[in-house]
Amino acid sequence: MKPYKDMNLQELRAERVRLEEILKTFKDKNLNLLIARGIPSVEQVEVSNEMLDVINSKTVNISSDGVDCRNYGGGLTGIAEAKELFSEYLGVGADEIMVAGNSSMGIIGEILAHSIRKGVLGSTKPWSAYPKIKFLCPVPGYDRHFGFCEYFDIEMIPVPLGEEGPDMDIVEKLAAEDETIKGMWCVPKYSNPSGISYSDETIRRLANMKTAADDFRIFYDNAYAVHYVYKMVEILNILEECKKAGNPNRVYMFGSTSKMTFPGAGVALFAASKENIEHVIKGMSAM
């Protein structure tokens, strides 16, 4: 078929008629299709059913730090055993993680909103004090990340995503030139839709790059940290690389167990430097 760019007006009109006829045949079928991605099948969910039988009234309810898990106590960062388990999952210290809720999207949205309302650690003013703020958005990327930007009126700057990760020449240039670029979205492992994982060089450059904004943050959604596509891939720990680079507060890491056990009854994770965790907790404690 001739490329659209090579068609004349008459040919384009004929092609439109042809496509509308194809569309009509599908519409006439009155299909009711669920095309949402990432929803496990019934068979996948049933693999975890026996987990429902692990806890009963005779199970010990006191955590290792003496907190009665049946009561209000425990603090905002999560149960000690959960933090110990998932700090290993994300490769951080127990004082660098927060376990809260069951939706990583919920935690991402809340921390983004907090940054807009109050700023981040080291901010001279909240992000909302700027006429416009911007995020770097590797494309193709995750539509729900971009949906946050649309909701909060954050300008999105597309950056090509290749086999090694985002084009770092472009990322470094943009981040170094514009102080209104406050953040960047990253899915570092098995990124949708192509399944690429960031190279060591890309992660090191993200950790080391100069930014015009002192309060720049990488929103690092490591949704598939222990999953694999075709083969197991290991990537560098970006928090450790940020520490080595002298930028320990640059990255916010997120994850969840939604694709492991029961999507509606898992746990969501937020990891960052100890100082970032303490800063976020101050904001969340009011809520």
PDB file of C-alpha atoms in Angstrom:
ATOM      1  CA  MET A   1       0.000   0.000   0.000  1.00  0.00           C
ATOM      2  CA  LYS A   2       1.188   3.506  -0.824  1.00  0.00           C
ATOM      3  CA  PRO A   3       2.290   5.477   2.280  1.00  0.00           C
ATOM      4  CA  TYR A   4      -0.222   8.126   3.352  1.00  0.00           C
ATOM      5  CA  LYS A   5       2.359  10.871   2.909  1.00  0.00           C
ATOM      6  CA  ASP A   6       2.583   9.972  -0.804  1.00  0.00           C
ATOM      7  CA  MET A   7      -1.197   9.941  -1.434  1.00  0.00           C
ATOM      8  CA  ASN A   8      -3.025  12.783  -3.127  1.00  0.00           C
ATOM      9  CA  LEU A   9      -6.253  14.232  -1.707  1.00  0.00           C
ATOM     10  CA  GLN A  10      -8.523  11.921  -3.734  1.00  0.00           C
ATOM     11  CA  GLU A  11      -6.615   8.829  -2.587  1.00  0.00           C
ATOM     12  CA  LEU A  12      -6.711   9.951   1.064  1.00  0.00           C
ATOM     13  CA  ARG A  13     -10.479  10.442   0.888  1.00  0.00           C
ATOM     14  CA  ALA A  14     -10.927   6.980  -0.627  1.00  0.00           C
ATOM     15  CA  GLU A  15      -8.748   5.488   2.112  1.00  0.00           C
ATOM     16  CA  ARG A  16     -10.845   7.190   4.766  1.00  0.00           C
ATOM     17  CA  VAL A  17     -14.031   5.668   3.301  1.00  0.00           C
ATOM     18  CA  ARG A  18     -12.386   2.230   3.285  1.00  0.00           C
ATOM     19  CA  LEU A  19     -11.280   2.513   6.929  1.00  0.00           C
ATOM     20  CA  GLU A  20     -14.688   3.768   8.062  1.00  0.00           C
ATOM     21  CA  GLU A  21     -16.292   0.696   6.482  1.00  0.00           C
ATOM     22  CA  ILE A  22     -13.900  -1.576   8.392  1.00  0.00           C
ATOM     23  CA  LEU A  23     -14.660   0.309  11.611  1.00  0.00           C
ATOM     24  CA  LYS A  24     -18.402  -0.063  11.017  1.00  0.00           C
ATOM     25  CA  THR A  25     -18.109  -3.851  10.716  1.00  0.00           C
ATOM     26  CA  PHE A  26     -16.510  -3.986  14.166  1.00  0.00           C
ATOM     27  CA  LYS A  27     -19.052  -1.604  15.679  1.00  0.00           C
ATOM     28  CA  ASP A  28     -21.911  -3.687  14.260  1.00  0.00           C
ATOM     29  CA  LYS A  29     -20.642  -6.714  16.205  1.00  0.00           C
ATOM     30  CA  ASN A  30     -21.436  -4.943  19.519  1.00  0.00           C
ATOM     31  CA  LEU A  31     -18.293  -6.366  21.108  1.00  0.00           C
ATOM     32  CA  ASN A  32     -17.631  -5.822  24.794  1.00  0.00           C
ATOM     33  CA  LEU A  33     -13.865  -6.222  25.076  1.00  0.00           C
ATOM     34  CA  LEU A  34     -11.717  -5.678  28.146  1.00  0.00           C
ATOM     35  CA  ILE A  35      -8.432  -4.395  26.742  1.00  0.00           C
ATOM     36  CA  ALA A  36      -6.894  -3.235  30.045  1.00  0.00           C
ATOM     37  CA  ARG A  37      -3.371  -4.618  30.349  1.00  0.00           C
ATOM     38  CA  GLY A  38      -1.675  -6.033  33.406  1.00  0.00           C
ATOM     39  CA  ILE A  39      -4.711  -7.801  34.906  1.00  0.00           C
ATOM     40  CA  PRO A  40      -3.815 -11.373  35.974  1.00  0.00           C
ATOM     41  CA  SER A  41      -6.089 -14.220  34.938  1.00  0.00           C
ATOM     42  CA  VAL A  42      -8.156 -16.168  37.452  1.00  0.00           C
ATOM     43  CA  GLU A  43      -5.630 -19.018  37.211  1.00  0.00           C
ATOM     44  CA  GLN A  44      -2.744 -16.685  38.065  1.00  0.00           C
ATOM     45  CA  VAL A  45      -4.517 -15.232  41.096  1.00  0.00           C
ATOM     46  CA  GLU A  46      -5.452 -18.702  42.378  1.00  0.00           C
ATOM     47  CA  VAL A  47      -1.761 -19.604  42.677  1.00  0.00           C
ATOM     48  CA  SER A  48      -1.681 -17.395  45.808  1.00  0.00           C
ATOM     49  CA  ASN A  49      -4.878 -18.690  47.407  1.00  0.00           C
ATOM     50  CA  GLU A  50      -3.111 -20.637  50.164  1.00  0.00           C
ATOM     51  CA  MET A  51      -1.682 -17.358  51.487  1.00  0.00           C
ATOM     52  CA  LEU A  52      -5.179 -16.641  52.814  1.00  0.00           C
ATOM     53  CA  ASP A  53      -4.803 -19.596  55.212  1.00  0.00           C
ATOM     54  CA  VAL A  54      -1.464 -18.538  56.717  1.00  0.00           C
ATOM     55  CA  ILE A  55      -2.873 -16.130  59.287  1.00  0.00           C
ATOM     56  CA  ASN A  56      -5.403 -17.113  61.919  1.00  0.00           C
ATOM     57  CA  SER A  57      -6.405 -16.071  65.421  1.00  0.00           C
ATOM     58  CA  LYS A  58      -3.490 -17.978  66.953  1.00  0.00           C
ATOM     59  CA  THR A  59      -0.839 -16.273  64.817  1.00  0.00           C
ATOM     60  CA  VAL A  60       1.591 -14.066  66.715  1.00  0.00           C
ATOM     61  CA  ASN A  61       0.538 -10.450  66.180  1.00  0.00           C
ATOM     62  CA  ILE A  62       3.488  -8.686  67.789  1.00  0.00           C
ATOM     63  CA  SER A  63       6.160  -7.456  65.373  1.00  0.00           C
ATOM     64  CA  SER A  64       9.884  -7.691  66.074  1.00  0.00           C
ATOM     65  CA  ASP A  65       9.971  -4.124  67.435  1.00  0.00           C
ATOM     66  CA  GLY A  66       7.188  -4.830  69.937  1.00  0.00           C
ATOM     67  CA  VAL A  67       4.298  -3.262  68.025  1.00  0.00           C
ATOM     68  CA  ASP A  68       0.893  -4.931  68.316  1.00  0.00           C
ATOM     69  CA  CYS A  69      -0.110  -5.152  64.637  1.00  0.00           C
ATOM     70  CA  ARG A  70      -3.808  -5.433  65.564  1.00  0.00           C
ATOM     71  CA  ASN A  71      -3.776  -1.962  67.080  1.00  0.00           C
ATOM     72  CA  TYR A  72      -3.053   1.583  65.888  1.00  0.00           C
ATOM     73  CA  GLY A  73       0.666   1.505  66.629  1.00  0.00           C
ATOM     74  CA  GLY A  74       3.501   1.021  64.205  1.00  0.00           C
ATOM     75  CA  GLY A  75       4.258   4.377  62.699  1.00  0.00           C
ATOM     76  CA  LEU A  76       3.835   5.585  59.160  1.00  0.00           C
ATOM     77  CA  THR A  77       6.710   3.740  57.533  1.00  0.00           C
ATOM     78  CA  GLY A  78       5.226   0.268  57.966  1.00  0.00           C
ATOM     79  CA  ILE A  79       5.617  -2.916  59.986  1.00  0.00           C
ATOM     80  CA  ALA A  80       9.244  -3.761  60.756  1.00  0.00           C
ATOM     81  CA  GLU A  81       9.148  -7.197  59.108  1.00  0.00           C
ATOM     82  CA  ALA A  82       7.604  -5.748  55.944  1.00  0.00           C
ATOM     83  CA  LYS A  83      10.298  -3.089  55.722  1.00  0.00           C
ATOM     84  CA  GLU A  84      12.992  -5.730  56.221  1.00  0.00           C
ATOM     85  CA  LEU A  85      11.529  -7.952  53.486  1.00  0.00           C
ATOM     86  CA  PHE A  86      10.994  -5.223  50.911  1.00  0.00           C
ATOM     87  CA  SER A  87      14.191  -3.334  51.606  1.00  0.00           C
ATOM     88  CA  GLU A  88      15.902  -6.442  50.235  1.00  0.00           C
ATOM     89  CA  TYR A  89      13.483  -6.424  47.281  1.00  0.00           C
ATOM     90  CA  LEU A  90      14.478  -2.860  46.309  1.00  0.00           C
ATOM     91  CA  GLY A  91      18.057  -3.043  47.558  1.00  0.00           C
ATOM     92  CA  VAL A  92      17.822  -0.315  50.195  1.00  0.00           C
ATOM     93  CA  GLY A  93      18.221   0.000  53.957  1.00  0.00           C
ATOM     94  CA  ALA A  94      15.307  -0.523  56.342  1.00  0.00           C
ATOM     95  CA  ASP A  95      15.444   3.218  57.151  1.00  0.00           C
ATOM     96  CA  GLU A  96      15.227   4.027  53.428  1.00  0.00           C
ATOM     97  CA  ILE A  97      11.849   2.436  52.747  1.00  0.00           C
ATOM     98  CA  MET A  98       8.208   3.042  53.482  1.00  0.00           C
ATOM     99  CA  VAL A  99       5.540   0.344  53.113  1.00  0.00           C
ATOM    100  CA  ALA A 100       2.068   1.803  52.820  1.00  0.00           C
ATOM    101  CA  GLY A 101      -1.190   0.917  51.140  1.00  0.00           C
ATOM    102  CA  ASN A 102      -1.529  -1.478  48.237  1.00  0.00           C
ATOM    103  CA  SER A 103      -1.189   0.895  45.270  1.00  0.00           C
ATOM    104  CA  SER A 104       2.164   2.162  44.042  1.00  0.00           C
ATOM    105  CA  MET A 105       0.242   4.580  41.822  1.00  0.00           C
ATOM    106  CA  GLY A 106      -1.403   5.912  44.971  1.00  0.00           C
ATOM    107  CA  ILE A 107       1.947   6.561  46.646  1.00  0.00           C
ATOM    108  CA  ILE A 108       3.384   8.125  43.487  1.00  0.00           C
ATOM    109  CA  GLY A 109       0.390  10.433  43.202  1.00  0.00           C
ATOM    110  CA  GLU A 110       0.547  11.461  46.849  1.00  0.00           C
ATOM    111  CA  ILE A 111       4.272  12.211  46.801  1.00  0.00           C
ATOM    112  CA  LEU A 112       3.908  14.136  43.546  1.00  0.00           C
ATOM    113  CA  ALA A 113       1.051  16.152  45.071  1.00  0.00           C
ATOM    114  CA  HIS A 114       3.117  16.786  48.212  1.00  0.00           C
ATOM    115  CA  SER A 115       6.023  18.026  46.070  1.00  0.00           C
ATOM    116  CA  ILE A 116       3.706  20.420  44.283  1.00  0.00           C
ATOM    117  CA  ARG A 117       2.082  21.670  47.491  1.00  0.00           C
ATOM    118  CA  LYS A 118       5.152  21.851  49.724  1.00  0.00           C
ATOM    119  CA  GLY A 119       8.227  21.172  47.595  1.00  0.00           C
ATOM    120  CA  VAL A 120      10.823  18.471  48.154  1.00  0.00           C
ATOM    121  CA  LEU A 121      13.724  18.251  50.560  1.00  0.00           C
ATOM    122  CA  GLY A 122      16.005  21.182  49.724  1.00  0.00           C
ATOM    123  CA  SER A 123      13.377  23.184  47.817  1.00  0.00           C
ATOM    124  CA  THR A 124      13.432  26.942  48.280  1.00  0.00           C
ATOM    125  CA  LYS A 125       9.733  27.005  47.386  1.00  0.00           C
ATOM    126  CA  PRO A 126       7.016  24.520  46.418  1.00  0.00           C
ATOM    127  CA  TRP A 127       6.779  23.456  42.806  1.00  0.00           C
ATOM    128  CA  SER A 128       3.383  25.161  42.603  1.00  0.00           C
ATOM    129  CA  ALA A 129       5.106  28.538  43.062  1.00  0.00           C
ATOM    130  CA  TYR A 130       6.494  28.304  39.517  1.00  0.00           C
ATOM    131  CA  PRO A 131       4.297  29.491  36.616  1.00  0.00           C
ATOM    132  CA  LYS A 132       4.949  26.145  34.950  1.00  0.00           C
ATOM    133  CA  ILE A 133       6.969  23.037  35.821  1.00  0.00           C
ATOM    134  CA  LYS A 134       8.095  20.306  33.439  1.00  0.00           C
ATOM    135  CA  PHE A 135       8.904  16.585  33.534  1.00  0.00           C
ATOM    136  CA  LEU A 136      11.139  14.608  31.196  1.00  0.00           C
ATOM    137  CA  CYS A 137       9.121  11.721  29.764  1.00  0.00           C
ATOM    138  CA  PRO A 138      10.858   8.806  28.022  1.00  0.00           C
ATOM    139  CA  VAL A 139       8.659   7.617  25.152  1.00  0.00           C
ATOM    140  CA  PRO A 140       7.229   5.141  24.613  1.00  0.00           C
ATOM    141  CA  GLY A 141       6.326   5.183  28.286  1.00  0.00           C
ATOM    142  CA  TYR A 142       3.613   4.477  30.820  1.00  0.00           C
ATOM    143  CA  ASP A 143       0.340   6.294  30.171  1.00  0.00           C
ATOM    144  CA  ARG A 144      -0.560   6.550  33.866  1.00  0.00           C
ATOM    145  CA  HIS A 145       2.640   8.460  34.600  1.00  0.00           C
ATOM    146  CA  PHE A 146       1.734  10.877  31.842  1.00  0.00           C
ATOM    147  CA  GLY A 147      -1.797  11.026  33.265  1.00  0.00           C
ATOM    148  CA  PHE A 148      -0.361  12.448  36.495  1.00  0.00           C
ATOM    149  CA  CYS A 149       1.298  15.202  34.477  1.00  0.00           C
ATOM    150  CA  GLU A 150      -1.949  15.999  32.698  1.00  0.00           C
ATOM    151  CA  TYR A 151      -3.860  16.134  35.985  1.00  0.00           C
ATOM    152  CA  PHE A 152      -1.332  18.377  37.730  1.00  0.00           C
ATOM    153  CA  ASP A 153      -0.777  20.543  34.620  1.00  0.00           C
ATOM    154  CA  ILE A 154       2.888  19.556  34.333  1.00  0.00           C
ATOM    155  CA  GLU A 155       4.379  20.128  30.893  1.00  0.00           C
ATOM    156  CA  MET A 156       5.705  16.886  29.412  1.00  0.00           C
ATOM    157  CA  ILE A 157       8.951  16.882  27.425  1.00  0.00           C
ATOM    158  CA  PRO A 158       9.325  13.677  25.376  1.00  0.00           C
ATOM    159  CA  VAL A 159      12.717  11.953  25.276  1.00  0.00           C
ATOM    160  CA  PRO A 160      13.361   8.981  22.948  1.00  0.00           C
ATOM    161  CA  LEU A 161      13.662   5.600  24.685  1.00  0.00           C
ATOM    162  CA  GLY A 162      16.173   3.237  23.088  1.00  0.00           C
ATOM    163  CA  GLU A 163      17.628  -0.178  23.880  1.00  0.00           C
ATOM    164  CA  GLU A 164      19.863   1.285  26.635  1.00  0.00           C
ATOM    165  CA  GLY A 165      17.155   3.495  28.167  1.00  0.00           C
ATOM    166  CA  PRO A 166      16.330   7.175  27.582  1.00  0.00           C
ATOM    167  CA  ASP A 167      18.617   9.147  25.260  1.00  0.00           C
ATOM    168  CA  MET A 168      20.960  10.513  27.911  1.00  0.00           C
ATOM    169  CA  ASP A 169      22.533  13.145  25.660  1.00  0.00           C
ATOM    170  CA  ILE A 170      19.106  14.779  25.410  1.00  0.00           C
ATOM    171  CA  VAL A 171      18.262  14.196  29.094  1.00  0.00           C
ATOM    172  CA  GLU A 172      21.527  15.730  30.315  1.00  0.00           C
ATOM    173  CA  LYS A 173      21.229  18.757  28.034  1.00  0.00           C
ATOM    174  CA  LEU A 174      17.635  19.539  28.984  1.00  0.00           C
ATOM    175  CA  ALA A 175      18.070  18.954  32.719  1.00  0.00           C
ATOM    176  CA  ALA A 176      21.159  21.168  32.850  1.00  0.00           C
ATOM    177  CA  GLU A 177      19.528  24.087  31.037  1.00  0.00           C
ATOM    178  CA  ASP A 178      16.101  24.539  32.616  1.00  0.00           C
ATOM    179  CA  GLU A 179      15.389  24.919  36.350  1.00  0.00           C
ATOM    180  CA  THR A 180      11.671  24.405  35.761  1.00  0.00           C
ATOM    181  CA  ILE A 181      12.376  20.773  34.809  1.00  0.00           C
ATOM    182  CA  LYS A 182      11.658  19.290  38.219  1.00  0.00           C
ATOM    183  CA  GLY A 183      11.375  15.608  37.510  1.00  0.00           C
ATOM    184  CA  MET A 184      11.649  12.648  35.197  1.00  0.00           C
ATOM    185  CA  TRP A 185       9.672   9.440  34.837  1.00  0.00           C
ATOM    186  CA  CYS A 186      11.604   6.166  34.639  1.00  0.00           C
ATOM    187  CA  VAL A 187      10.572   2.511  34.373  1.00  0.00           C
ATOM    188  CA  PRO A 188      14.084   1.064  34.531  1.00  0.00           C
ATOM    189  CA  LYS A 189      13.386  -2.626  34.108  1.00  0.00           C
ATOM    190  CA  TYR A 190      11.334  -4.324  31.371  1.00  0.00           C
ATOM    191  CA  SER A 191       9.855  -0.968  30.454  1.00  0.00           C
ATOM    192  CA  ASN A 192       6.513  -1.048  28.631  1.00  0.00           C
ATOM    193  CA  PRO A 193       5.896  -1.647  25.816  1.00  0.00           C
ATOM    194  CA  SER A 194       9.241  -2.838  24.467  1.00  0.00           C
ATOM    195  CA  GLY A 195      10.586  -4.562  27.602  1.00  0.00           C
ATOM    196  CA  ILE A 196      13.960  -2.782  27.575  1.00  0.00           C
ATOM    197  CA  SER A 197      16.046  -2.391  30.734  1.00  0.00           C
ATOM    198  CA  TYR A 198      18.360   0.528  31.486  1.00  0.00           C
ATOM    199  CA  SER A 199      22.068  -0.071  30.970  1.00  0.00           C
ATOM    200  CA  ASP A 200      24.648   0.514  33.705  1.00  0.00           C
ATOM    201  CA  GLU A 201      25.900   3.577  31.839  1.00  0.00           C
ATOM    202  CA  THR A 202      22.408   5.076  31.656  1.00  0.00           C
ATOM    203  CA  ILE A 203      21.822   4.620  35.395  1.00  0.00           C
ATOM    204  CA  ARG A 204      25.209   6.101  36.254  1.00  0.00           C
ATOM    205  CA  ARG A 205      24.560   9.106  34.005  1.00  0.00           C
ATOM    206  CA  LEU A 206      21.161   9.665  35.628  1.00  0.00           C
ATOM    207  CA  ALA A 207      22.832   9.653  39.042  1.00  0.00           C
ATOM    208  CA  ASN A 208      25.713  11.928  38.037  1.00  0.00           C
ATOM    209  CA  MET A 209      24.159  14.442  35.632  1.00  0.00           C
ATOM    210  CA  LYS A 210      24.038  18.141  36.441  1.00  0.00           C
ATOM    211  CA  THR A 211      20.596  19.673  36.861  1.00  0.00           C
ATOM    212  CA  ALA A 212      19.624  23.331  36.790  1.00  0.00           C
ATOM    213  CA  ALA A 213      17.009  22.598  39.464  1.00  0.00           C
ATOM    214  CA  ASP A 214      18.396  21.818  42.922  1.00  0.00           C
ATOM    215  CA  ASP A 215      15.091  20.097  43.695  1.00  0.00           C
ATOM    216  CA  PHE A 216      15.066  17.779  40.669  1.00  0.00           C
ATOM    217  CA  ARG A 217      13.671  14.280  41.352  1.00  0.00           C
ATOM    218  CA  ILE A 218      13.697  11.052  39.349  1.00  0.00           C
ATOM    219  CA  PHE A 219      10.397   9.196  39.824  1.00  0.00           C
ATOM    220  CA  TYR A 220      11.791   5.689  39.396  1.00  0.00           C
ATOM    221  CA  ASP A 221       8.953   3.192  39.082  1.00  0.00           C
ATOM    222  CA  ASN A 222      10.690  -0.175  39.490  1.00  0.00           C
ATOM    223  CA  ALA A 223       7.437  -2.062  39.016  1.00  0.00           C
ATOM    224  CA  TYR A 224       9.100  -5.238  37.732  1.00  0.00           C
ATOM    225  CA  ALA A 225      12.103  -5.514  40.043  1.00  0.00           C
ATOM    226  CA  VAL A 226      11.901  -9.303  40.433  1.00  0.00           C
ATOM    227  CA  HIS A 227       9.945 -10.152  37.300  1.00  0.00           C
ATOM    228  CA  TYR A 228      11.503 -11.114  34.038  1.00  0.00           C
ATOM    229  CA  VAL A 229      10.707 -11.000  30.345  1.00  0.00           C
ATOM    230  CA  TYR A 230      12.468 -13.703  28.271  1.00  0.00           C
ATOM    231  CA  LYS A 231      15.529 -13.556  30.535  1.00  0.00           C
ATOM    232  CA  MET A 232      16.507 -12.318  33.985  1.00  0.00           C
ATOM    233  CA  VAL A 233      18.202  -8.923  33.903  1.00  0.00           C
ATOM    234  CA  GLU A 234      20.099  -7.295  36.742  1.00  0.00           C
ATOM    235  CA  ILE A 235      20.407  -3.508  36.794  1.00  0.00           C
ATOM    236  CA  LEU A 236      22.444  -1.159  38.942  1.00  0.00           C
ATOM    237  CA  ASN A 237      20.954   0.153  42.173  1.00  0.00           C
ATOM    238  CA  ILE A 238      20.268   3.775  41.338  1.00  0.00           C
ATOM    239  CA  LEU A 239      20.076   4.906  44.976  1.00  0.00           C
ATOM    240  CA  GLU A 240      23.597   3.595  45.563  1.00  0.00           C
ATOM    241  CA  GLU A 241      24.802   5.282  42.379  1.00  0.00           C
ATOM    242  CA  CYS A 242      23.219   8.580  43.472  1.00  0.00           C
ATOM    243  CA  LYS A 243      25.028   8.320  46.811  1.00  0.00           C
ATOM    244  CA  LYS A 244      28.350   7.728  45.044  1.00  0.00           C
ATOM    245  CA  ALA A 245      27.681  10.732  42.814  1.00  0.00           C
ATOM    246  CA  GLY A 246      26.967  13.032  45.758  1.00  0.00           C
ATOM    247  CA  ASN A 247      23.266  13.237  44.875  1.00  0.00           C
ATOM    248  CA  PRO A 248      21.714  10.924  47.489  1.00  0.00           C
ATOM    249  CA  ASN A 249      18.341  12.691  47.479  1.00  0.00           C
ATOM    250  CA  ARG A 250      17.825  12.683  43.703  1.00  0.00           C
ATOM    251  CA  VAL A 251      15.766   9.515  43.312  1.00  0.00           C
ATOM    252  CA  TYR A 252      12.337   8.392  44.501  1.00  0.00           C
ATOM    253  CA  MET A 253      11.903   4.633  43.997  1.00  0.00           C
ATOM    254  CA  PHE A 254       8.539   2.890  43.832  1.00  0.00           C
ATOM    255  CA  GLY A 255       7.318  -0.689  43.639  1.00  0.00           C
ATOM    256  CA  SER A 256       4.542  -3.035  44.680  1.00  0.00           C
ATOM    257  CA  THR A 257       3.546  -6.688  44.846  1.00  0.00           C
ATOM    258  CA  SER A 258       0.578  -6.179  42.526  1.00  0.00           C
ATOM    259  CA  LYS A 259       1.913  -8.533  39.839  1.00  0.00           C
ATOM    260  CA  MET A 260       3.050 -11.149  42.360  1.00  0.00           C
ATOM    261  CA  THR A 261       0.118 -12.234  44.532  1.00  0.00           C
ATOM    262  CA  PHE A 262      -3.317 -10.617  44.805  1.00  0.00           C
ATOM    263  CA  PRO A 263      -3.275  -7.288  42.933  1.00  0.00           C
ATOM    264  CA  GLY A 264      -5.974  -5.827  45.181  1.00  0.00           C
ATOM    265  CA  ALA A 265      -4.372  -6.939  48.441  1.00  0.00           C
ATOM    266  CA  GLY A 266      -0.655  -6.408  48.035  1.00  0.00           C
ATOM    267  CA  VAL A 267       1.608  -3.731  49.414  1.00  0.00           C
ATOM    268  CA  ALA A 268       3.068  -0.607  47.836  1.00  0.00           C
ATOM    269  CA  LEU A 269       6.615   0.564  48.410  1.00  0.00           C
ATOM    270  CA  PHE A 270       8.406   3.904  48.449  1.00  0.00           C
ATOM    271  CA  ALA A 271      12.187   4.001  48.861  1.00  0.00           C
ATOM    272  CA  ALA A 272      14.606   6.908  48.943  1.00  0.00           C
ATOM    273  CA  SER A 273      17.388   8.330  51.087  1.00  0.00           C
ATOM    274  CA  LYS A 274      16.750   8.343  54.824  1.00  0.00           C
ATOM    275  CA  GLU A 275      16.501  12.153  54.665  1.00  0.00           C
ATOM    276  CA  ASN A 276      13.895  11.988  51.886  1.00  0.00           C
ATOM    277  CA  ILE A 277      11.864   9.430  53.830  1.00  0.00           C
ATOM    278  CA  GLU A 278      11.881  11.646  56.930  1.00  0.00           C
ATOM    279  CA  HIS A 279      10.832  14.673  54.856  1.00  0.00           C
ATOM    280  CA  VAL A 280       7.925  12.803  53.212  1.00  0.00           C
ATOM    281  CA  ILE A 281       6.766  11.383  56.550  1.00  0.00           C
ATOM    282  CA  LYS A 282       6.469  14.908  57.993  1.00  0.00           C
ATOM    283  CA  GLY A 283       4.012  15.731  55.236  1.00  0.00           C
ATOM    284  CA  MET A 284       2.076  12.486  55.408  1.00  0.00           C
ATOM    285  CA  SER A 285       1.760  12.553  59.198  1.00  0.00           C
ATOM    286  CA  ALA A 286      -0.687  15.432  58.921  1.00  0.00           C
ATOM    287  CA  MET A 287      -2.936  13.232  56.803  1.00  0.00           C
TER     288      MET A 287
END
